[in-house]
Every structure is written in structure tokens, then in C-alpha cells.
Amino acid sequence: MDLSQTTAKDLLIDLNAGRMSAVELMRATLDRVAAINGSVNAIVALRDPDELMAEARALDEGPKRGPLHGLPIAVKDLVNVEGIVSSQGSPIFKGFVPEKDDLIAARMRAAGAILIGKTNTPEFGLGSHTFNPVYGATSNPYDPERTCGGSSGGAAVALATGMLSLADGSDMMGSLRNPAAWNNVYGFRPSWGRVPSEPAGDGFLHQLSTLGPMARCPEDLGLLLDVISGPDPRHPHRVTGEDVSPVGAVDPKGMRIGWLDDWGGAYPFEQGIRDMCQDALSVLTQLGAEVELLAPPIEAERIWDSWATLRSWSVAAGLADLTEHRAALKDTAQWELDRGLNMTAMQVHRASVARSAWFRRAVGVFGDCDALVLPSAQVWPFEIEVPYPTEIAGKRMDTYHRWMEVMVPVSLIGLPCLSVPVGFGEEGLPMGMQIFGPRGSDARILSLGAAYHAATGWPQKRPARP
């Protein structure tokens, strides 16, 4: 069984038909983790193998529990999972073992998934480079000297190497889209509110981050999305939506796709990235879609200023209870905390006014286009020892996260967005592009991604080494 080439859908079909047992799949998964994980450090806090085998055996002997019955999944280490160390990559929480599951973990467990451990993440998920003082860095499987991205870096690497067939991620500023691009897999950021967050703390104000699925094909994304979606009565922003599974390929003929490229020159890119995305767009053209280069719908700096304010406000709100541990936080967390704590209410209000203006403008753009496209990253995976890029193509970055600015138009207004692989660059490193639509178009975007996947199949390919 080649777990790196087998979809979650096919594994679940075999489990349900009795052609494979949960014990057999767990044994193959643990063997794969033992063979691969030491070189990439993607899965952390792995549970005792005997306990996992016993849980798989119990599933085989009992009734079917749900759509993920018997499927091993490691949960991103920003999520609390009962009985599994959940550190958030921070020494403050090193060794912390929750007594109950967060909502997303509870939903996966109820669907029959076997939660085997955690996937590595940056400390508190800050920065698109997966390293932390608890578990260390996660390597890119296409070049162990490069970053895998983040913050869902461990999840993306576990998928790319066949240790998992499905993974959960979270995405504020590209945290599942960026690592999907850099590991040749798919990552889907759903419409904001479709997947409820843990019902704790404030439930009204912060609308930037969301949970979402990652996989090696869009159809598998749909399987996990349906499991983790659905309203929770404890959330005031209750979003309903029909199930997206089974995800089938839409016929792109006649669809209008808007290519935003570098946002009129506002976003710098390293060489080759834009060209690769344009080549990927030609696949959609060959399938019958009409691709058109669009002028920037709104000023990039206006979006960025709104984002930088609202993000710091949101991050500081999440870290506020840790102010007494400020010295133990990494420098970027301290920066976000200090900025957020010093903001006035009117600064936040003005940022939200700018966000609202972009949302209204985007509605108009989607009146003419079925989907919009941007690259999924502005740089190639960088050296693993580098905390974050400080310049792109000679342009200095003024913050630790400015190099991910291409993610902000989607994140700021909560649009559904699929990061799809576009192949490999000259050094054999993967890249991706974002396909996104208006809120509520999750099924449509996934179906377009399925058509693209059927024509390309990038996660099942490997680069020709330079």
C-alpha cells in the first residue's frame, strides 16, 4: 500500500467495504511515520502505538461511527485534543495535556477518525515558517534545508510524505494556503464562519482566522470540510451551508477567471513564481475558461493597513492573558502583543471601515468574474535557519509578515480560497496559486479545483531534479 499515492476517499471506501481493516491501516500509518517522520519532524506528540492499535481494533469490532471511520489523523498543535500534549509550540504550554477536545477535534473524533498525535506549528501559529522551541523545525520534504511554510506546516508535510491522507489546518494570513503551495498539496480556506472556532472568549469581534481542511486532492478536502463544518449554537455568527461532498469537477467552459497577478506592481515576487501561475492558468483556458488580467480592484496599501491593524488587535486579544509571560514569547509575538494593546478603538474602527470598503468592491468584481486568482506565495521556500524574509526582489519588508501580503485580500474579508499546486521551479521546489470566490461559493471553488486537479494531478508527481 503506497499511502503517498492513495486518497482518503479510497481508503475509506476500502474500510467501509471490509477490504481493509482499521488495524491494517493504522499499522501501515505507524510504519510510514516511523520511516519518514524522523527526517522531516512533521508529526509531534505521537500517541503510544499500542494504544492506537487497540483503538483501531475496537473500531473494527464495533459499528461504523461516521464518515471518517478508522482514518488516522494528526491534529494541528494549535488545537486542544483530550489526552494528547497540546503545546501550541510554546514552552509556556510544554507538556500540557487537555482534559477535553476542542470543537474541531471532537467533530473529527465523532466522525470515526483516530487522532494519533499532533502536527507541528510555529509558536502560537505566528509566522509562515514551522519552527518552535518545543519541537524544533519541520523540514520541507522537497529540500530538507528549506522551510515547509506554516503555520500548518506539519500538516502539509505529513500529507506530502504520505503519513496522513487528510489533515486539518488553520488560516489567518495564509497559514494553510502557503504550506500547501510549498509542499505540493491542496489547502482550502472556507468562507469565514462555515467552520466554527472553539467557542471561548470573544465570539463577536474577530473575523480573520478560520479552520479548514488540507489534502492531496479537492475531493478529499470536501470529505473533511463537511465533517468540521456546521453551525454551533454557542457562536453568534452562525453560517449554514450545504454539504460539498462528493466534490465533482465542474465544466469550466464559459467561466470567467480574473487574474490579479502582482496587484498592479504592488506585490514583489521572486523570479519564476508569476510565470508558473500563468502556466497553470493556461490549464483552465484549455478547459474552456476565459482568463482575463484585471487591474487592482482597490489600493493594496489600504488593504494592508487595515489588515495589519486588525491582525495585531486579534493576536493581542488572544495573547493578552500571557502578558506576565511576555519575556518567554518569541519576538514576533511580543511585537503583535504590544501593537494590539496600544491600539485605540477608533484605529480598529477605521481599519474595519477599510475592510468593509474592500468587501463591497469585491462583490462588484465577482459580479463579472466566477473566480479570482493570485499566487499563493511571493517567495520560494527559504532556508530553514532564516526566521522570515526581509526583502523580496530587492524590496525591503517593513514587518515580519509583509512577505505574505499576497494572502491578505482573501483573509481580510473571509473569502473561500483554494490553494492549488502549480508544479516545480528550477530548483525542484513546489509552488501554488490561490483560486477564490465570493462568500458562500465554497462548493463552486472546490469543483473548479477538482477540474484543475483532474487535468494536472500535481500531488502525485515529483520534480525532475536540477
Short mmCIF file of C-alpha atoms in Angstrom, two decimals:
data_model
loop_
_atom_site.label_atom_id
_atom_site.label_comp_id
_atom_site.label_asym_id
_atom_site.label_seq_id
_atom_site.Cartn_x
_atom_site.Cartn_y
_atom_site.Cartn_z
CA MET A 1 0.00 0.00 0.00
CA ASP A 2 1.52 3.32 -1.10
CA LEU A 3 -0.01 5.79 1.32
CA SER A 4 1.55 8.73 -0.50
CA GLN A 5 -0.50 7.94 -3.61
CA THR A 6 -3.76 6.78 -2.03
CA THR A 7 -6.61 9.22 -1.42
CA ALA A 8 -8.59 9.40 1.79
CA LYS A 9 -11.70 8.63 -0.26
CA ASP A 10 -10.22 5.35 -1.50
CA LEU A 11 -9.00 4.37 1.96
CA LEU A 12 -12.46 4.99 3.42
CA ILE A 13 -14.13 3.02 0.62
CA ASP A 14 -11.88 0.05 1.37
CA LEU A 15 -12.50 0.37 5.11
CA ASN A 16 -16.26 0.51 4.65
CA ALA A 17 -16.24 -2.44 2.23
CA GLY A 18 -14.15 -4.59 4.56
CA ARG A 19 -11.26 -4.84 2.09
CA MET A 20 -9.07 -3.15 4.69
CA SER A 21 -9.31 -3.06 8.47
CA ALA A 22 -8.61 -0.07 10.68
CA VAL A 23 -5.86 -2.17 12.27
CA GLU A 24 -4.18 -2.71 8.90
CA LEU A 25 -4.38 0.98 8.05
CA MET A 26 -3.07 2.00 11.46
CA ARG A 27 -0.16 -0.42 11.15
CA ALA A 28 0.72 0.96 7.71
CA THR A 29 0.41 4.54 9.01
CA LEU A 30 2.67 3.90 12.01
CA ASP A 31 5.22 2.18 9.76
CA ARG A 32 5.15 5.16 7.42
CA VAL A 33 5.57 7.62 10.30
CA ALA A 34 8.48 5.57 11.68
CA ALA A 35 10.19 5.56 8.29
CA ILE A 36 9.63 9.21 7.34
CA ASN A 37 8.97 11.46 10.30
CA GLY A 38 12.49 11.45 11.69
CA SER A 39 13.74 13.25 8.59
CA VAL A 40 11.02 15.94 8.46
CA ASN A 41 9.65 16.33 12.03
CA ALA A 42 6.08 16.91 10.92
CA ILE A 43 4.15 14.80 13.45
CA VAL A 44 4.74 15.51 17.13
CA ALA A 45 3.28 14.17 20.39
CA LEU A 46 2.59 10.82 18.70
CA ARG A 47 0.47 8.57 20.90
CA ASP A 48 1.64 5.18 22.11
CA PRO A 49 1.45 2.72 19.19
CA ASP A 50 -0.13 0.00 21.31
CA GLU A 51 -2.92 2.38 22.34
CA LEU A 52 -3.51 3.35 18.73
CA MET A 53 -3.64 -0.26 17.59
CA ALA A 54 -6.11 -1.05 20.38
CA GLU A 55 -8.32 1.88 19.32
CA ALA A 56 -8.23 0.70 15.71
CA ARG A 57 -9.13 -2.83 16.80
CA ALA A 58 -12.09 -1.52 18.77
CA LEU A 59 -13.36 0.34 15.69
CA ASP A 60 -13.07 -2.84 13.62
CA GLU A 61 -15.12 -4.74 16.17
CA GLY A 62 -17.80 -2.09 16.64
CA PRO A 63 -20.38 -0.30 14.48
CA LYS A 64 -19.40 2.36 11.97
CA ARG A 65 -19.04 5.66 13.77
CA GLY A 66 -19.09 8.14 10.90
CA PRO A 67 -17.69 9.23 7.53
CA LEU A 68 -14.06 9.10 8.73
CA HIS A 69 -14.39 5.71 10.43
CA GLY A 70 -10.93 4.22 11.01
CA LEU A 71 -8.92 7.00 9.34
CA PRO A 72 -5.77 8.13 11.22
CA ILE A 73 -5.46 11.92 11.58
CA ALA A 74 -2.93 14.04 13.46
CA VAL A 75 -4.37 17.36 14.63
CA LYS A 76 -2.65 20.72 14.27
CA ASP A 77 -0.90 21.65 17.52
CA LEU A 78 -2.94 24.82 17.98
CA VAL A 79 -5.94 22.60 18.79
CA ASN A 80 -6.52 21.04 22.20
CA VAL A 81 -7.02 17.28 22.00
CA GLU A 82 -8.01 15.24 25.02
CA GLY A 83 -5.17 13.12 26.31
CA ILE A 84 -2.56 14.44 23.83
CA VAL A 85 0.09 17.04 24.66
CA SER A 86 -1.12 20.31 23.15
CA SER A 87 1.65 22.90 23.43
CA GLN A 88 0.88 25.43 20.65
CA GLY A 89 4.64 25.29 20.07
CA SER A 90 5.21 27.35 23.22
CA PRO A 91 7.37 26.47 26.22
CA ILE A 92 4.62 28.05 28.33
CA PHE A 93 2.37 25.09 27.47
CA LYS A 94 5.04 22.41 27.11
CA GLY A 95 3.63 19.18 28.48
CA PHE A 96 0.05 20.50 28.78
CA VAL A 97 -2.46 17.66 28.32
CA PRO A 98 -6.07 18.86 27.85
CA GLU A 99 -8.93 17.08 29.53
CA LYS A 100 -11.32 17.63 26.63
CA ASP A 101 -11.29 18.11 22.87
CA ASP A 102 -11.68 21.44 21.14
CA LEU A 103 -14.71 21.52 18.85
CA ILE A 104 -12.89 20.58 15.62
CA ALA A 105 -11.14 17.63 17.29
CA ALA A 106 -14.42 16.48 18.83
CA ARG A 107 -16.10 16.56 15.41
CA MET A 108 -13.34 14.53 13.77
CA ARG A 109 -13.35 12.01 16.61
CA ALA A 110 -17.15 11.69 16.45
CA ALA A 111 -16.86 11.05 12.70
CA GLY A 112 -14.71 7.99 13.43
CA ALA A 113 -11.21 9.41 12.94
CA ILE A 114 -8.43 8.06 15.14
CA LEU A 115 -6.46 11.04 16.48
CA ILE A 116 -2.88 9.79 16.53
CA GLY A 117 -0.97 12.91 17.64
CA LYS A 118 -0.31 16.48 16.56
CA THR A 119 1.19 18.24 13.53
CA ASN A 120 3.93 20.76 14.18
CA THR A 121 3.30 24.51 14.04
CA PRO A 122 5.14 27.76 14.79
CA GLU A 123 4.76 29.12 18.30
CA PHE A 124 1.11 30.22 18.61
CA GLY A 125 0.87 29.84 14.83
CA LEU A 126 2.68 33.14 14.20
CA GLY A 127 4.76 33.30 11.03
CA SER A 128 4.66 31.11 7.95
CA HIS A 129 7.68 29.04 8.96
CA THR A 130 7.18 25.98 11.16
CA PHE A 131 9.69 26.03 13.99
CA ASN A 132 9.31 26.37 17.74
CA PRO A 133 11.35 25.86 20.94
CA VAL A 134 9.33 22.79 21.98
CA TYR A 135 9.70 20.52 18.94
CA GLY A 136 12.10 22.32 16.63
CA ALA A 137 11.69 22.91 12.90
CA THR A 138 9.79 20.95 10.28
CA SER A 139 11.67 20.42 7.03
CA ASN A 140 10.39 20.71 3.50
CA PRO A 141 10.28 17.18 2.02
CA TYR A 142 11.43 18.53 -1.35
CA ASP A 143 14.55 20.05 0.22
CA PRO A 144 15.35 19.41 3.91
CA GLU A 145 17.37 22.62 4.07
CA ARG A 146 14.26 24.72 3.28
CA THR A 147 11.19 25.72 5.25
CA CYS A 148 7.90 23.94 4.73
CA GLY A 149 5.92 27.13 5.42
CA GLY A 150 3.30 27.46 8.10
CA SER A 151 1.62 27.71 10.33
CA SER A 152 0.06 24.42 9.13
CA GLY A 153 3.49 23.24 8.04
CA GLY A 154 3.48 19.93 9.87
CA ALA A 155 0.09 19.10 8.34
CA ALA A 156 1.26 19.87 4.81
CA VAL A 157 4.44 17.82 5.17
CA ALA A 158 2.57 14.87 6.67
CA LEU A 159 0.28 14.91 3.62
CA ALA A 160 3.10 15.34 1.12
CA THR A 161 5.03 12.40 2.55
CA GLY A 162 2.02 10.06 2.86
CA MET A 163 1.99 9.93 6.65
CA LEU A 164 -1.58 11.29 6.54
CA SER A 165 -4.25 11.34 3.86
CA LEU A 166 -6.26 14.14 5.48
CA ALA A 167 -5.23 16.98 7.78
CA ASP A 168 -6.78 19.95 9.47
CA GLY A 169 -5.21 23.37 9.24
CA SER A 170 -5.99 26.90 10.27
CA ASP A 171 -5.58 30.05 8.25
CA MET A 172 -5.34 33.66 9.31
CA MET A 173 -2.75 35.02 6.88
CA GLY A 174 -2.27 32.05 4.59
CA SER A 175 -1.40 29.51 7.27
CA LEU A 176 -2.80 26.59 5.30
CA ARG A 177 -2.53 28.07 1.80
CA ASN A 178 1.20 28.85 1.99
CA PRO A 179 2.34 25.41 3.25
CA ALA A 180 0.01 23.73 0.76
CA ALA A 181 1.82 25.62 -2.02
CA TRP A 182 5.27 24.79 -0.69
CA ASN A 183 4.52 21.08 -0.25
CA ASN A 184 2.63 20.29 -3.48
CA VAL A 185 -0.75 19.65 -1.82
CA TYR A 186 -4.14 21.38 -1.58
CA GLY A 187 -5.31 23.67 1.20
CA PHE A 188 -8.80 25.14 1.46
CA ARG A 189 -9.72 28.23 3.46
CA PRO A 190 -13.54 28.10 3.75
CA SER A 191 -15.91 31.05 3.83
CA TRP A 192 -15.44 32.66 7.21
CA GLY A 193 -17.91 31.22 9.72
CA ARG A 194 -18.58 27.98 7.86
CA VAL A 195 -16.26 26.11 10.24
CA PRO A 196 -16.84 27.39 13.77
CA SER A 197 -13.88 28.08 16.01
CA GLU A 198 -13.65 26.91 19.58
CA PRO A 199 -16.49 28.68 21.47
CA ALA A 200 -14.34 30.51 24.01
CA GLY A 201 -13.58 34.13 24.73
CA ASP A 202 -14.98 36.73 22.33
CA GLY A 203 -17.37 35.42 19.70
CA PHE A 204 -18.42 38.67 18.03
CA LEU A 205 -15.48 40.84 17.02
CA HIS A 206 -12.66 38.88 15.40
CA GLN A 207 -13.28 37.57 11.88
CA LEU A 208 -9.86 36.87 10.39
CA SER A 209 -8.83 33.30 11.21
CA THR A 210 -10.63 30.11 10.25
CA LEU A 211 -10.10 26.36 10.40
CA GLY A 212 -10.03 24.36 7.19
CA PRO A 213 -9.03 21.08 5.51
CA MET A 214 -5.84 20.05 3.70
CA ALA A 215 -5.40 17.04 1.40
CA ARG A 216 -3.82 15.73 -1.80
CA CYS A 217 -6.97 16.26 -3.88
CA PRO A 218 -10.06 18.53 -3.74
CA GLU A 219 -12.43 15.59 -3.26
CA ASP A 220 -10.70 14.69 -0.01
CA LEU A 221 -10.90 18.33 1.09
CA GLY A 222 -14.67 18.06 0.78
CA LEU A 223 -14.80 14.97 2.99
CA LEU A 224 -13.13 16.72 5.90
CA LEU A 225 -14.83 20.07 5.28
CA ASP A 226 -18.26 18.50 5.72
CA VAL A 227 -17.17 16.88 8.99
CA ILE A 228 -15.84 20.06 10.58
CA SER A 229 -18.47 22.44 9.14
CA GLY A 230 -21.84 23.33 10.54
CA PRO A 231 -23.21 25.87 12.99
CA ASP A 232 -22.62 25.71 16.70
CA PRO A 233 -25.35 27.33 18.83
CA ARG A 234 -22.70 28.98 21.02
CA HIS A 235 -21.49 31.11 18.11
CA PRO A 236 -23.33 34.34 17.25
CA HIS A 237 -22.15 34.28 13.62
CA ARG A 238 -23.89 31.08 12.61
CA VAL A 239 -23.23 30.23 8.97
CA THR A 240 -25.07 27.38 7.33
CA GLY A 241 -24.18 25.74 4.06
CA GLU A 242 -24.99 22.58 2.20
CA ASP A 243 -22.50 19.72 2.23
CA VAL A 244 -19.93 19.96 -0.53
CA SER A 245 -19.26 16.21 -0.86
CA PRO A 246 -18.97 14.49 -3.15
CA VAL A 247 -16.83 17.12 -4.85
CA GLY A 248 -17.16 16.71 -8.60
CA ALA A 249 -15.33 18.54 -11.36
CA VAL A 250 -17.29 21.44 -12.83
CA ASP A 251 -17.03 22.12 -16.56
CA PRO A 252 -15.02 25.38 -16.67
CA LYS A 253 -16.24 26.18 -20.18
CA GLY A 254 -17.50 29.75 -20.23
CA MET A 255 -16.34 30.57 -16.70
CA ARG A 256 -14.64 33.95 -16.31
CA ILE A 257 -11.46 33.92 -14.24
CA GLY A 258 -9.83 37.17 -13.14
CA TRP A 259 -6.02 37.04 -12.87
CA LEU A 260 -4.78 39.68 -10.38
CA ASP A 261 -1.09 38.87 -10.95
CA ASP A 262 1.07 41.20 -8.78
CA TRP A 263 -1.78 43.60 -7.97
CA GLY A 264 -0.59 46.19 -10.45
CA GLY A 265 3.02 46.01 -9.29
CA ALA A 266 2.22 46.40 -5.59
CA TYR A 267 3.42 42.90 -4.64
CA PRO A 268 7.06 41.94 -5.36
CA PHE A 269 7.77 38.33 -6.34
CA GLU A 270 10.83 36.19 -6.66
CA GLN A 271 11.65 35.10 -10.18
CA GLY A 272 9.55 32.40 -11.78
CA ILE A 273 6.53 32.41 -9.47
CA ARG A 274 4.21 34.55 -11.59
CA ASP A 275 5.21 32.67 -14.74
CA MET A 276 4.35 29.33 -13.15
CA CYS A 277 0.94 30.61 -12.09
CA GLN A 278 0.26 31.90 -15.59
CA ASP A 279 1.17 28.47 -16.95
CA ALA A 280 -1.32 26.95 -14.52
CA LEU A 281 -3.97 29.40 -15.69
CA SER A 282 -3.43 28.13 -19.22
CA VAL A 283 -4.75 24.77 -17.97
CA LEU A 284 -8.04 26.46 -17.11
CA THR A 285 -8.01 28.15 -20.51
CA GLN A 286 -7.56 24.79 -22.21
CA LEU A 287 -10.54 23.51 -20.23
CA GLY A 288 -12.66 26.32 -21.67
CA ALA A 289 -12.45 29.09 -19.08
CA GLU A 290 -11.87 32.71 -20.08
CA VAL A 291 -8.92 34.16 -18.16
CA GLU A 292 -8.56 37.94 -18.05
CA LEU A 293 -5.87 40.11 -16.46
CA LEU A 294 -7.56 42.52 -14.05
CA ALA A 295 -6.48 45.90 -12.80
CA PRO A 296 -6.19 46.16 -8.99
CA PRO A 297 -9.74 46.46 -7.63
CA ILE A 298 -8.59 48.59 -4.67
CA GLU A 299 -5.35 50.11 -3.40
CA ALA A 300 -3.07 47.45 -1.96
CA GLU A 301 -1.81 49.73 0.80
CA ARG A 302 -5.34 50.39 2.02
CA ILE A 303 -5.92 46.65 2.36
CA TRP A 304 -2.57 46.17 4.08
CA ASP A 305 -3.07 48.96 6.63
CA SER A 306 -6.47 47.54 7.54
CA TRP A 307 -5.03 44.04 7.83
CA ALA A 308 -2.00 44.95 9.93
CA THR A 309 -4.22 46.76 12.42
CA LEU A 310 -6.92 44.11 12.70
CA ARG A 311 -4.40 41.27 12.87
CA SER A 312 -2.40 42.83 15.71
CA TRP A 313 -5.65 43.58 17.52
CA SER A 314 -6.79 39.99 17.14
CA VAL A 315 -3.44 38.40 18.04
CA ALA A 316 -3.06 40.64 21.08
CA ALA A 317 -6.54 39.66 22.24
CA GLY A 318 -5.51 36.01 22.04
CA LEU A 319 -2.24 36.57 23.90
CA ALA A 320 -3.49 39.10 26.45
CA ASP A 321 -3.68 36.54 29.25
CA LEU A 322 0.01 35.76 28.73
CA THR A 323 1.36 39.27 29.33
CA GLU A 324 3.05 38.09 32.52
CA HIS A 325 4.97 35.61 30.35
CA ARG A 326 5.90 38.25 27.76
CA ALA A 327 9.63 37.55 28.03
CA ALA A 328 9.01 33.90 27.14
CA LEU A 329 7.23 34.80 23.89
CA LYS A 330 9.11 34.99 20.62
CA ASP A 331 9.90 38.45 19.29
CA THR A 332 7.13 38.50 16.68
CA ALA A 333 4.53 37.56 19.30
CA GLN A 334 5.79 40.36 21.54
CA TRP A 335 5.55 42.80 18.62
CA GLU A 336 1.95 41.82 17.88
CA LEU A 337 1.01 41.93 21.56
CA ASP A 338 2.48 45.38 22.12
CA ARG A 339 0.87 46.81 18.97
CA GLY A 340 -2.54 45.40 19.80
CA LEU A 341 -2.53 46.51 23.42
CA ASN A 342 -1.68 50.08 22.40
CA MET A 343 -4.39 50.48 19.76
CA THR A 344 -7.35 52.78 20.21
CA ALA A 345 -10.92 51.81 19.44
CA MET A 346 -11.02 54.33 16.59
CA GLN A 347 -7.95 52.81 14.96
CA VAL A 348 -9.73 49.47 14.91
CA HIS A 349 -12.91 51.10 13.63
CA ARG A 350 -11.12 52.83 10.75
CA ALA A 351 -9.42 49.55 9.83
CA SER A 352 -12.81 47.84 9.73
CA VAL A 353 -14.22 50.62 7.55
CA ALA A 354 -11.43 49.96 5.04
CA ARG A 355 -12.15 46.23 5.25
CA SER A 356 -15.82 46.91 4.56
CA ALA A 357 -14.92 49.01 1.52
CA TRP A 358 -12.86 46.13 0.09
CA PHE A 359 -15.71 43.69 0.73
CA ARG A 360 -18.19 45.89 -1.18
CA ARG A 361 -15.73 46.35 -4.03
CA ALA A 362 -15.11 42.60 -4.22
CA VAL A 363 -18.85 41.99 -4.57
CA GLY A 364 -18.75 44.11 -7.72
CA VAL A 365 -15.72 42.26 -9.10
CA PHE A 366 -17.41 38.91 -8.57
CA GLY A 367 -20.38 40.22 -10.48
CA ASP A 368 -18.16 40.00 -13.56
CA CYS A 369 -15.97 37.01 -12.62
CA ASP A 370 -16.68 33.50 -11.37
CA ALA A 371 -13.36 33.37 -9.54
CA LEU A 372 -10.20 35.38 -8.97
CA VAL A 373 -6.63 34.11 -8.89
CA LEU A 374 -3.43 35.19 -7.13
CA PRO A 375 -0.17 33.33 -6.45
CA SER A 376 -0.03 31.50 -3.10
CA ALA A 377 3.38 32.91 -2.17
CA GLN A 378 5.70 35.74 -3.12
CA VAL A 379 8.90 33.81 -2.43
CA TRP A 380 10.17 30.26 -2.85
CA PRO A 381 10.71 28.17 0.30
CA PHE A 382 13.64 29.84 2.03
CA GLU A 383 16.48 28.46 4.13
CA ILE A 384 15.25 26.75 7.28
CA GLU A 385 17.53 28.79 9.55
CA VAL A 386 16.01 32.09 8.35
CA PRO A 387 13.13 33.27 10.58
CA TYR A 388 11.41 35.17 7.75
CA PRO A 389 12.33 37.00 4.53
CA THR A 390 13.39 40.61 4.98
CA GLU A 391 13.32 41.52 1.29
CA ILE A 392 11.81 40.32 -1.98
CA ALA A 393 13.44 41.10 -5.33
CA GLY A 394 15.34 43.97 -3.73
CA LYS A 395 12.32 45.45 -1.91
CA ARG A 396 12.71 45.64 1.86
CA MET A 397 9.93 44.23 4.03
CA ASP A 398 8.83 46.56 6.83
CA THR A 399 7.32 43.86 9.07
CA TYR A 400 7.95 40.18 9.79
CA HIS A 401 4.89 39.19 7.75
CA ARG A 402 4.86 41.68 4.86
CA TRP A 403 6.36 38.99 2.60
CA MET A 404 2.95 37.24 2.74
CA GLU A 405 0.94 40.28 1.63
CA VAL A 406 -0.48 38.38 -1.36
CA MET A 407 -2.63 36.39 1.10
CA VAL A 408 -4.32 39.43 2.61
CA PRO A 409 -7.05 40.22 0.02
CA VAL A 410 -8.67 36.85 0.78
CA SER A 411 -8.09 36.79 4.54
CA LEU A 412 -9.28 40.31 5.25
CA ILE A 413 -12.85 39.67 4.07
CA GLY A 414 -13.20 35.95 4.74
CA LEU A 415 -13.46 34.59 1.20
CA PRO A 416 -13.36 30.87 0.33
CA CYS A 417 -10.00 30.11 -1.25
CA LEU A 418 -8.32 27.00 -2.62
CA SER A 419 -4.54 26.83 -2.90
CA VAL A 420 -3.73 24.52 -5.80
CA PRO A 421 -0.28 23.18 -6.79
CA VAL A 422 1.23 24.61 -9.98
CA GLY A 423 4.32 22.43 -10.29
CA PHE A 424 8.01 22.77 -9.51
CA GLY A 425 10.51 25.55 -10.08
CA GLU A 426 14.04 25.33 -11.40
CA GLU A 427 15.35 24.05 -8.05
CA GLY A 428 12.64 21.38 -7.78
CA LEU A 429 10.64 23.31 -5.17
CA PRO A 430 6.81 23.38 -5.28
CA MET A 431 4.62 26.45 -5.75
CA GLY A 432 0.88 27.10 -5.74
CA MET A 433 -1.80 29.62 -6.62
CA GLN A 434 -4.98 30.79 -4.93
CA ILE A 435 -8.40 30.38 -6.57
CA PHE A 436 -11.07 32.27 -4.63
CA GLY A 437 -14.65 33.40 -4.93
CA PRO A 438 -17.39 35.27 -3.07
CA ARG A 439 -18.52 34.16 0.35
CA GLY A 440 -20.62 31.04 0.17
CA SER A 441 -19.08 29.78 -3.09
CA ASP A 442 -17.09 27.03 -1.33
CA ALA A 443 -18.60 24.16 -3.35
CA ARG A 444 -18.08 26.03 -6.62
CA ILE A 445 -14.42 26.77 -5.90
CA LEU A 446 -13.74 23.17 -4.87
CA SER A 447 -15.44 21.90 -8.04
CA LEU A 448 -13.27 24.18 -10.16
CA GLY A 449 -10.27 22.85 -8.25
CA ALA A 450 -11.39 19.29 -8.98
CA ALA A 451 -11.44 20.05 -12.72
CA TYR A 452 -7.94 21.53 -12.45
CA HIS A 453 -6.72 18.52 -10.43
CA ALA A 454 -8.08 16.06 -12.98
CA ALA A 455 -6.08 17.87 -15.66
CA THR A 456 -2.84 18.18 -13.68
CA GLY A 457 -2.51 15.73 -10.75
CA TRP A 458 0.45 17.59 -9.31
CA PRO A 459 0.50 15.98 -5.80
CA GLN A 460 1.07 12.60 -7.45
CA LYS A 461 4.14 13.91 -9.35
CA ARG A 462 7.71 14.59 -8.36
CA PRO A 463 10.16 17.15 -9.74
CA ALA A 464 12.90 16.40 -12.18
CA ARG A 465 15.93 17.26 -10.07
CA PRO A 466 18.18 20.04 -11.44
#
